Coordinates of C-alpha atoms and ligand atoms in Angstrom, one line a residue:
M1 CA 14.7 -31.8 -6.5
D2 CA 17.2 -29.5 -4.8
H3 CA 21.1 -29.3 -4.2
F4 CA 21.2 -29.9 -0.5
L5 CA 22.5 -33.5 -0.1
Y6 CA 24.3 -35.7 2.0
R7 CA 27.9 -36.6 0.7
D8 CA 30.1 -38.9 2.7
G9 CA 28.1 -38.3 5.8
A10 CA 27.7 -34.6 5.8
L11 CA 25.3 -32.1 4.4
Y12 CA 26.5 -29.9 1.4
A13 CA 24.9 -27.0 -0.4
E14 CA 25.9 -28.1 -3.9
D15 CA 29.8 -28.5 -3.4
V16 CA 30.2 -26.8 -0.1
P17 CA 29.8 -28.5 3.3
I18 CA 27.4 -26.8 5.3
S19 CA 29.9 -27.2 8.3
E20 CA 32.3 -25.2 6.4
I21 CA 29.9 -22.3 5.8
A22 CA 29.1 -22.5 9.7
A23 CA 32.6 -22.2 10.6
A24 CA 33.2 -19.2 8.5
V25 CA 29.9 -17.2 9.2
G26 CA 28.6 -18.6 12.7
T27 CA 25.2 -19.8 13.2
P28 CA 22.3 -19.5 12.7
F29 CA 22.3 -18.4 8.7
Y30 CA 20.5 -18.9 5.6
A31 CA 21.9 -20.6 2.7
Y32 CA 20.6 -20.6 -0.9
S33 CA 21.5 -22.7 -3.9
T34 CA 22.1 -21.1 -7.3
A35 CA 21.4 -24.5 -9.2
T36 CA 18.3 -24.8 -7.3
L37 CA 16.8 -21.4 -7.7
Q38 CA 17.8 -21.6 -11.5
R39 CA 16.5 -25.0 -12.2
H40 CA 13.2 -24.1 -10.5
F41 CA 13.0 -20.8 -12.7
K42 CA 13.6 -23.0 -15.6
L43 CA 10.7 -25.5 -14.9
F44 CA 8.5 -22.8 -15.2
D45 CA 10.0 -21.2 -18.2
D46 CA 10.1 -24.5 -19.8
A47 CA 6.5 -25.3 -18.8
L48 CA 5.4 -22.3 -20.8
E49 CA 7.4 -22.8 -24.0
G50 CA 5.4 -22.1 -27.1
M51 CA 3.3 -19.4 -25.5
D52 CA 4.7 -15.9 -25.5
H53 CA 5.4 -15.7 -21.6
L54 CA 7.3 -14.1 -18.9
V55 CA 8.0 -15.5 -15.5
C56 CA 7.8 -12.8 -12.9
Y57 CA 9.6 -14.3 -9.7
A58 CA 7.3 -12.9 -6.7
M59 CA 10.3 -11.6 -5.0
K60 CA 8.5 -11.1 -1.7
A61 CA 9.4 -14.8 -1.1
A62 CA 13.4 -14.2 -0.9
S63 CA 14.3 -10.5 -2.0
N64 CA 18.0 -10.6 -1.5
Q65 CA 19.7 -8.8 -4.5
A66 CA 22.2 -11.7 -5.2
I67 CA 19.1 -14.0 -5.5
L68 CA 17.3 -11.4 -7.7
R69 CA 20.3 -11.2 -10.1
T70 CA 20.8 -15.1 -10.1
L71 CA 17.1 -15.3 -11.6
A72 CA 17.4 -12.2 -13.7
Q73 CA 20.4 -13.7 -15.4
V74 CA 18.5 -16.6 -16.6
G75 CA 15.7 -14.5 -18.1
A76 CA 13.4 -13.8 -14.8
G77 CA 11.1 -10.9 -14.4
M78 CA 10.0 -9.7 -11.0
D79 CA 6.7 -9.3 -9.4
V80 CA 7.0 -6.6 -6.7
V81 CA 4.5 -5.3 -4.1
S82 CA 6.0 -2.3 -2.6
E83 CA 8.3 0.7 -3.5
G84 CA 11.1 -0.8 -1.5
E85 CA 10.6 -4.3 -3.6
Y86 CA 10.7 -2.1 -6.8
L87 CA 13.9 -0.3 -5.9
R88 CA 15.5 -3.5 -5.0
A89 CA 14.8 -5.1 -8.2
K90 CA 15.9 -2.1 -9.9
A91 CA 19.3 -2.0 -7.8
A92 CA 19.8 -5.6 -8.7
G93 CA 19.7 -4.8 -12.3
V94 CA 16.3 -5.8 -13.4
P95 CA 14.9 -3.3 -15.9
G96 CA 11.6 -1.6 -15.4
E97 CA 10.0 -3.4 -18.4
K98 CA 10.5 -6.5 -16.7
I99 CA 8.8 -5.7 -13.4
V100 CA 5.2 -6.1 -12.7
F101 CA 3.7 -4.0 -9.7
S102 CA 1.1 -5.9 -7.6
G103 CA -0.3 -5.3 -4.2
V104 CA -3.3 -4.1 -2.7
G105 CA -2.5 -0.6 -1.4
K106 CA -0.3 1.2 -4.0
T107 CA 0.2 4.8 -2.7
A108 CA 0.5 7.7 -4.9
R109 CA 4.4 7.9 -4.2
E110 CA 5.1 4.2 -4.8
I111 CA 3.0 4.6 -8.3
R112 CA 4.9 7.5 -9.3
T113 CA 8.3 6.0 -8.5
A114 CA 7.4 3.0 -10.8
L115 CA 6.2 5.2 -13.5
T116 CA 9.3 7.3 -13.3
G117 CA 11.7 4.3 -13.2
G118 CA 9.8 2.3 -15.8
I119 CA 7.3 -0.3 -15.1
R120 CA 5.9 -3.4 -17.1
Q121 CA 2.3 -2.9 -15.7
F122 CA 0.3 -2.4 -12.5
N123 CA -2.1 -5.1 -11.4
V124 CA -4.7 -2.8 -10.1
E125 CA -6.5 -3.9 -7.2
S126 CA -9.5 -1.5 -6.7
E127 CA -11.5 1.3 -8.4
P128 CA -9.8 4.0 -6.1
E129 CA -6.3 3.0 -6.9
M130 CA -7.2 2.9 -10.7
E131 CA -8.1 6.6 -10.3
V132 CA -5.0 7.2 -8.4
I133 CA -2.7 5.5 -11.1
N134 CA -4.6 7.5 -13.9
A135 CA -4.1 10.8 -11.9
V136 CA -0.3 10.1 -11.3
A137 CA 0.3 9.3 -15.0
L138 CA -1.3 12.3 -16.2
E139 CA 0.8 14.3 -13.8
L140 CA 3.8 12.9 -15.3
G141 CA 2.6 12.8 -18.8
V142 CA 2.8 9.2 -19.5
V143 CA 0.3 6.4 -19.9
A144 CA 0.3 3.6 -17.3
P145 CA -0.1 -0.1 -18.6
I146 CA -2.5 -1.9 -16.2
T147 CA -4.3 -5.1 -15.7
V148 CA -7.2 -5.5 -13.3
R149 CA -6.9 -8.1 -10.6
V150 CA -10.1 -10.0 -10.7
N151 CA -11.1 -12.1 -7.4
P152 CA -12.7 -15.3 -9.0
D153 CA -14.3 -16.5 -5.9
V154 CA -12.4 -19.8 -6.0
D155 CA -11.5 -21.8 -2.9
A156 CA -7.7 -22.3 -3.1
K157 CA -7.9 -24.9 -0.6
T158 CA -4.7 -23.7 1.3
H159 CA -4.3 -22.1 4.7
A160 CA -6.6 -19.5 5.6
K161 CA -3.8 -16.8 6.0
I162 CA -2.4 -17.3 2.5
A163 CA -5.8 -17.8 0.5
T164 CA -6.7 -14.8 -1.4
G165 CA -9.2 -16.0 -4.2
K166 CA -12.6 -15.9 -2.1
S167 CA -14.9 -12.9 -2.4
E168 CA -14.4 -12.6 1.6
N169 CA -10.6 -11.9 0.8
K170 CA -9.4 -8.1 0.4
F171 CA -7.8 -9.0 -3.0
G172 CA -9.1 -7.8 -6.5
I173 CA -12.3 -6.7 -7.9
P174 CA -15.3 -9.1 -7.7
I175 CA -15.5 -10.7 -11.2
A176 CA -18.9 -10.0 -11.6
R177 CA -18.1 -6.2 -11.7
A178 CA -15.3 -6.6 -14.2
S179 CA -17.3 -5.3 -17.1
E180 CA -18.0 -2.0 -15.3
V181 CA -14.4 -1.7 -14.0
Y182 CA -13.0 -2.2 -17.4
T183 CA -15.4 0.4 -19.0
R184 CA -14.2 3.0 -16.5
A185 CA -10.6 2.0 -17.1
A186 CA -11.0 2.6 -20.8
A187 CA -12.3 5.9 -20.2
L188 CA -9.3 7.1 -18.3
P189 CA -6.7 8.8 -20.6
G190 CA -3.8 8.0 -18.1
L191 CA -4.3 4.1 -18.4
D192 CA -3.6 1.5 -21.0
V193 CA -5.8 -1.4 -20.1
I194 CA -3.7 -4.3 -21.5
G195 CA -5.1 -7.4 -19.5
I196 CA -6.5 -9.4 -16.7
D197 CA -4.7 -10.5 -13.3
V198 CA -5.6 -13.1 -11.0
H199 CA -4.0 -14.8 -8.1
I200 CA -5.9 -17.0 -5.8
G201 CA -3.4 -18.1 -2.7
S202 CA -0.4 -19.5 -2.1
Q203 CA 0.8 -23.2 -1.4
L204 CA -1.8 -24.8 -3.4
T205 CA -1.3 -28.5 -3.8
E206 CA -4.1 -29.1 -6.3
L207 CA -4.5 -28.0 -9.9
E208 CA -8.4 -27.8 -9.5
P209 CA -8.6 -24.3 -8.0
F210 CA -6.4 -23.0 -10.7
E211 CA -8.3 -24.5 -13.3
L212 CA -11.5 -23.0 -12.0
A213 CA -10.0 -19.7 -11.8
Y214 CA -8.2 -19.7 -15.1
Q215 CA -11.6 -21.0 -17.0
K216 CA -13.3 -17.7 -15.3
V217 CA -10.3 -15.6 -16.7
A218 CA -10.9 -17.2 -20.1
E219 CA -14.5 -16.4 -20.2
L220 CA -14.0 -12.9 -19.2
T221 CA -11.3 -12.4 -21.8
E222 CA -13.9 -13.3 -24.3
Q223 CA -16.4 -11.0 -22.8
L224 CA -14.2 -8.1 -22.4
R225 CA -12.9 -8.5 -26.1
N226 CA -16.6 -8.6 -27.1
E227 CA -17.1 -5.2 -25.2
G228 CA -14.2 -3.7 -27.1
H229 CA -11.4 -4.3 -25.0
N230 CA -7.9 -5.1 -26.2
I231 CA -7.1 -7.9 -23.9
R232 CA -3.7 -9.0 -24.7
R233 CA -1.8 -10.3 -21.5
L234 CA -3.0 -12.4 -18.8
D235 CA -1.0 -12.4 -15.4
L236 CA -1.9 -15.7 -13.7
G237 CA -0.4 -15.2 -10.3
G238 CA 1.7 -17.5 -8.4
G239 CA 0.8 -19.9 -5.8
L240 CA 1.9 -23.4 -7.0
G241 CA 2.7 -25.4 -3.8
I242 CA 6.0 -27.1 -2.9
P243 CA 6.6 -30.5 -1.0
Y244 CA 7.5 -29.5 2.5
T245 CA 8.0 -33.3 3.6
R246 CA 10.3 -35.5 1.7
S247 CA 7.8 -38.6 2.2
N248 CA 4.5 -38.3 1.2
E249 CA 3.6 -34.9 -0.5
A250 CA 3.6 -34.5 -4.4
P251 CA 2.2 -31.3 -5.5
P252 CA 1.5 -30.8 -9.2
L253 CA 4.8 -30.1 -11.1
P254 CA 5.4 -26.9 -13.2
V255 CA 5.2 -28.9 -16.2
E256 CA 1.6 -30.1 -15.3
Y257 CA 0.7 -26.4 -14.3
G258 CA 1.9 -25.1 -17.6
A259 CA -0.2 -27.7 -19.5
L260 CA -3.2 -26.4 -17.5
I261 CA -2.4 -23.0 -18.6
K262 CA -2.2 -23.8 -22.4
K263 CA -5.3 -25.8 -22.1
T264 CA -7.5 -23.3 -20.5
L265 CA -6.1 -20.3 -21.9
G266 CA -4.0 -21.3 -24.8
H267 CA -6.5 -20.4 -27.5
L268 CA -6.9 -16.8 -26.6
G269 CA -3.4 -15.9 -27.9
C270 CA -2.5 -13.8 -25.0
E271 CA 1.0 -13.1 -23.6
I272 CA 1.3 -15.1 -20.2
E273 CA 2.6 -14.1 -17.2
I274 CA 3.1 -16.0 -14.0
E275 CA 4.3 -14.9 -10.7
P276 CA 5.9 -17.9 -8.7
G277 CA 7.7 -17.3 -5.4
R278 CA 7.7 -20.4 -3.2
L279 CA 8.3 -22.7 -5.8
I280 CA 11.5 -20.9 -7.1
A281 CA 12.9 -20.1 -3.7
G282 CA 11.4 -22.5 -1.1
N283 CA 13.5 -25.6 -1.6
A284 CA 16.5 -23.4 -2.8
G285 CA 17.2 -22.4 0.7
I286 CA 17.9 -23.7 4.1
L287 CA 18.2 -22.4 7.7
V288 CA 21.3 -23.7 9.6
S289 CA 21.3 -23.6 13.3
D290 CA 23.3 -24.9 16.1
V291 CA 22.0 -26.9 19.0
I292 CA 22.8 -24.7 22.3
Y293 CA 21.3 -27.2 24.7
V294 CA 19.6 -30.6 25.1
K295 CA 17.1 -30.1 28.0
S296 CA 15.3 -33.0 29.6
G297 CA 11.7 -31.9 30.5
E298 CA 8.9 -33.9 31.9
G299 CA 8.3 -36.7 29.6
R300 CA 10.0 -34.9 26.6
D301 CA 13.5 -33.8 25.7
F302 CA 13.8 -30.1 24.2
L303 CA 16.5 -29.4 21.4
I304 CA 17.0 -25.5 22.2
V305 CA 18.7 -24.3 19.2
D306 CA 20.2 -20.8 18.2
A307 CA 17.6 -20.0 15.4
A308 CA 14.2 -18.8 16.5
M309 CA 10.9 -17.7 15.6
N310 CA 12.2 -14.2 14.7
D311 CA 14.5 -15.9 12.0
L312 CA 11.8 -18.4 10.8
I313 CA 8.4 -17.5 11.6
R314 CA 6.2 -19.9 9.5
P315 CA 5.8 -22.7 12.1
A316 CA 4.6 -20.0 14.6
M317 CA 2.4 -18.2 12.2
Y318 CA 0.9 -20.9 10.0
E319 CA 1.7 -24.1 11.9
A320 CA 4.0 -24.9 9.1
H321 CA 6.0 -28.0 9.0
H322 CA 9.6 -27.7 7.9
D323 CA 11.7 -30.9 7.5
I324 CA 14.9 -30.7 10.0
V325 CA 17.8 -32.8 9.6
A326 CA 20.9 -33.3 11.2
V327 CA 24.1 -31.8 9.4
N328 CA 25.8 -34.8 10.0
E329 CA 23.9 -37.7 8.3
P330 CA 23.1 -40.3 11.0
A331 CA 24.7 -43.6 10.4
P332 CA 22.4 -46.2 9.0
G333 CA 20.5 -48.1 11.9
T334 CA 20.7 -45.0 14.1
E335 CA 17.8 -45.2 16.7
M336 CA 15.7 -41.9 16.4
Q337 CA 14.6 -39.8 19.5
A338 CA 11.6 -37.5 19.7
Y339 CA 12.5 -33.9 20.6
D340 CA 10.6 -30.7 20.9
I341 CA 12.8 -28.3 18.7
V342 CA 12.6 -24.7 20.2
G343 CA 14.4 -21.5 20.0
P344 CA 15.4 -19.1 22.9
V345 CA 12.5 -16.5 22.4
C346 CA 10.5 -16.1 25.3
E347 CA 7.2 -17.3 24.0
S348 CA 5.7 -20.7 23.8
G349 CA 5.1 -20.2 20.3
D350 CA 8.8 -20.2 19.6
T351 CA 8.5 -23.9 18.8
F352 CA 9.5 -25.3 15.5
A353 CA 8.4 -28.8 15.9
K354 CA 6.9 -31.1 18.5
Q355 CA 8.0 -34.6 19.1
R356 CA 10.1 -34.6 16.0
N357 CA 12.3 -37.6 15.3
M358 CA 15.8 -36.9 15.1
P359 CA 19.1 -38.7 15.6
P360 CA 20.6 -38.1 19.1
L361 CA 22.1 -34.7 19.2
A362 CA 24.3 -32.8 21.5
S363 CA 25.1 -29.3 22.3
G364 CA 27.1 -27.8 19.2
D365 CA 25.6 -30.2 16.7
L366 CA 24.4 -28.4 13.6
I367 CA 21.0 -28.8 12.1
A368 CA 19.1 -27.6 9.1
F369 CA 15.5 -26.5 8.4
R370 CA 14.8 -27.6 4.9
S371 CA 12.4 -25.7 2.5
A372 CA 13.2 -22.3 4.3
G373 CA 14.3 -20.3 1.1
A374 CA 11.0 -18.8 0.7
Y375 CA 9.2 -16.6 3.1
G376 CA 12.1 -17.2 5.6
A377 CA 14.6 -14.5 5.8
V378 CA 12.1 -12.0 4.2
M379 CA 10.0 -12.5 7.2
S380 CA 12.4 -12.4 10.0
S381 CA 12.6 -9.5 12.7
E382 CA 15.1 -8.5 15.3
Y383 CA 12.6 -9.4 18.1
N384 CA 14.2 -10.0 21.4
T385 CA 17.1 -7.7 19.9
R386 CA 18.3 -10.8 18.0
P387 CA 20.4 -9.7 14.8
L388 CA 19.0 -10.8 11.4
I389 CA 20.9 -13.6 10.5
P390 CA 23.3 -13.8 7.6
E391 CA 22.2 -15.0 4.0
V392 CA 24.9 -17.0 2.0
L393 CA 24.7 -18.2 -1.4
V394 CA 26.1 -20.9 -2.9
N395 CA 27.4 -21.6 -6.4
G396 CA 29.2 -24.7 -7.1
D397 CA 32.3 -24.7 -4.8
Q398 CA 32.0 -21.2 -3.7
F399 CA 30.0 -19.3 -1.4
A400 CA 29.6 -15.6 -0.5
V401 CA 27.6 -13.8 2.4
I402 CA 24.9 -11.8 0.5
R403 CA 23.7 -10.2 3.7
P404 CA 26.1 -9.8 6.8
R405 CA 25.0 -10.4 10.4
P406 CA 24.9 -6.9 11.6
T407 CA 26.7 -5.8 14.7
F408 CA 25.1 -5.2 18.0
D409 CA 26.3 -1.5 17.7
E410 CA 24.4 -1.3 14.4
M411 CA 21.3 -2.4 15.8
I412 CA 21.4 -0.4 18.7
N413 CA 22.6 2.7 17.3
R414 CA 19.5 3.0 14.9
D415 CA 17.5 4.1 18.1
T416 CA 17.8 7.7 18.7
I417 CA 16.9 9.2 22.1
P418 CA 15.1 12.6 22.2
E419 CA 16.7 15.5 23.8
W420 CA 14.2 15.8 26.7
L421 CA 15.5 12.5 28.0
Ligands
LLP1 N1 1.5 -13.1 -6.7 C1 0.9 -12.4 -5.6 C2 0.0 -11.2 -6.0 C3 0.7 -12.7 -4.3 O1 0.4 -12.1 -3.4 C4 2.0 -14.0 -4.0 C5 2.1 -14.4 -2.8 C6 2.6 -14.5 -5.1 C7 2.4 -13.9 -6.4 C8 3.5 -15.6 -4.7 O2 2.9 -16.8 -4.4 P1 3.8 -18.1 -4.1 O3 4.1 -18.7 -5.6 O4 4.8 -17.8 -3.3 O5 2.8 -19.1 -3.6 N2 4.2 -15.9 4.1 C9 3.3 -17.0 3.3 C10 3.1 -17.0 2.0 C11 2.5 -15.5 1.5 C12 2.2 -15.6 0.2 C13 1.5 -14.0 -0.2 N3 1.4 -13.9 -1.7 C14 4.0 -18.2 3.8 O6 5.1 -18.2 4.5 O7 3.5 -19.3 3.5

């Protein structure tokens, strides 16, 4: 459920008409709903009720500080994967003790920044990284709390580019080697080994892969405890999928996911962390665009819109489907028409949808891409010297621009021309 609904024939974000935002900020833009963000966070928080837990929002999904603060205010921690994300979370007011540092290749510099500013834990991805965390901690005279990310060799049954839990993926340490790695970790004086981390992929639409992975984590917890390690925290990653179409998709609900966690891991008495990104932000954001031209091609009509692959890369990169709706609700009985919906970038890959049924549209009409809140704005670029588009946060009947559109001067003046030219 989200808060982008039609009212009296017009699409609203909470209590604000989309057309009003478009008139104020221009198109294209991203709009997020505070109520949806907080609702989705709460679904996870409630699903883990009864267990000692922290929901660490994977801020890579949508990292605007206003979004981070919106979630932090209802109790979210953050999962970060770079120094930039760490500093952004801190700037948004998230305390270090609620920030988890994930990521395959943390540099000494990143580790230093986090240890200096305060960190809940590092999720260690390799033995060389573990040695570097230890060295930096000793240099700073502190002890770094860590979990080790294990790779359970489970098929997440998702798009190949976002599956991370198979042995051929670059993530984590093979679960079969965990015992050896924990023995080494325990011998390093700069580390406090507090738990186990696992994350098997993103946009999972079934519970079974989670179940297989979490069962392996449960077994490993008992084994490591028997070997003398004080395993007291389990970070279970993110990955729960969202419905990208209104009609036929029904991925498991957070409450079912929470029940699975209780079933597979509840008996261990560990503190539970999860790192959902997409489910919190995905359906809490839309991308609004304007039809520039309607062009009749051979056997097909193109809607050429002012958003492009640089603003929302998911269709080009993952063949991802986003529902696209007209901001003016079609009257009942309107005959739909098939369009190829494309952006202005000079690549055929700049195609959002092929032969998508829409009400008849004309130049100047607004459309909205649904489910664009996660991995939308954060993956955008200035390809074709197109400005990064504004982000807008709606809260009830108010809205605010939370990232303005840069001017062309700002973009162009970032280049410097060497003296010899
Ligand atoms: N934790 C770790 C260690 C991760 O690598 C990820 C996502 C998450 C948590 C959050 O997963 P989520 O709950 O959002 O599924 N750009 C892609 C998705 C990449 C996901 C990368 N890792 C897309 O647009 O589909």
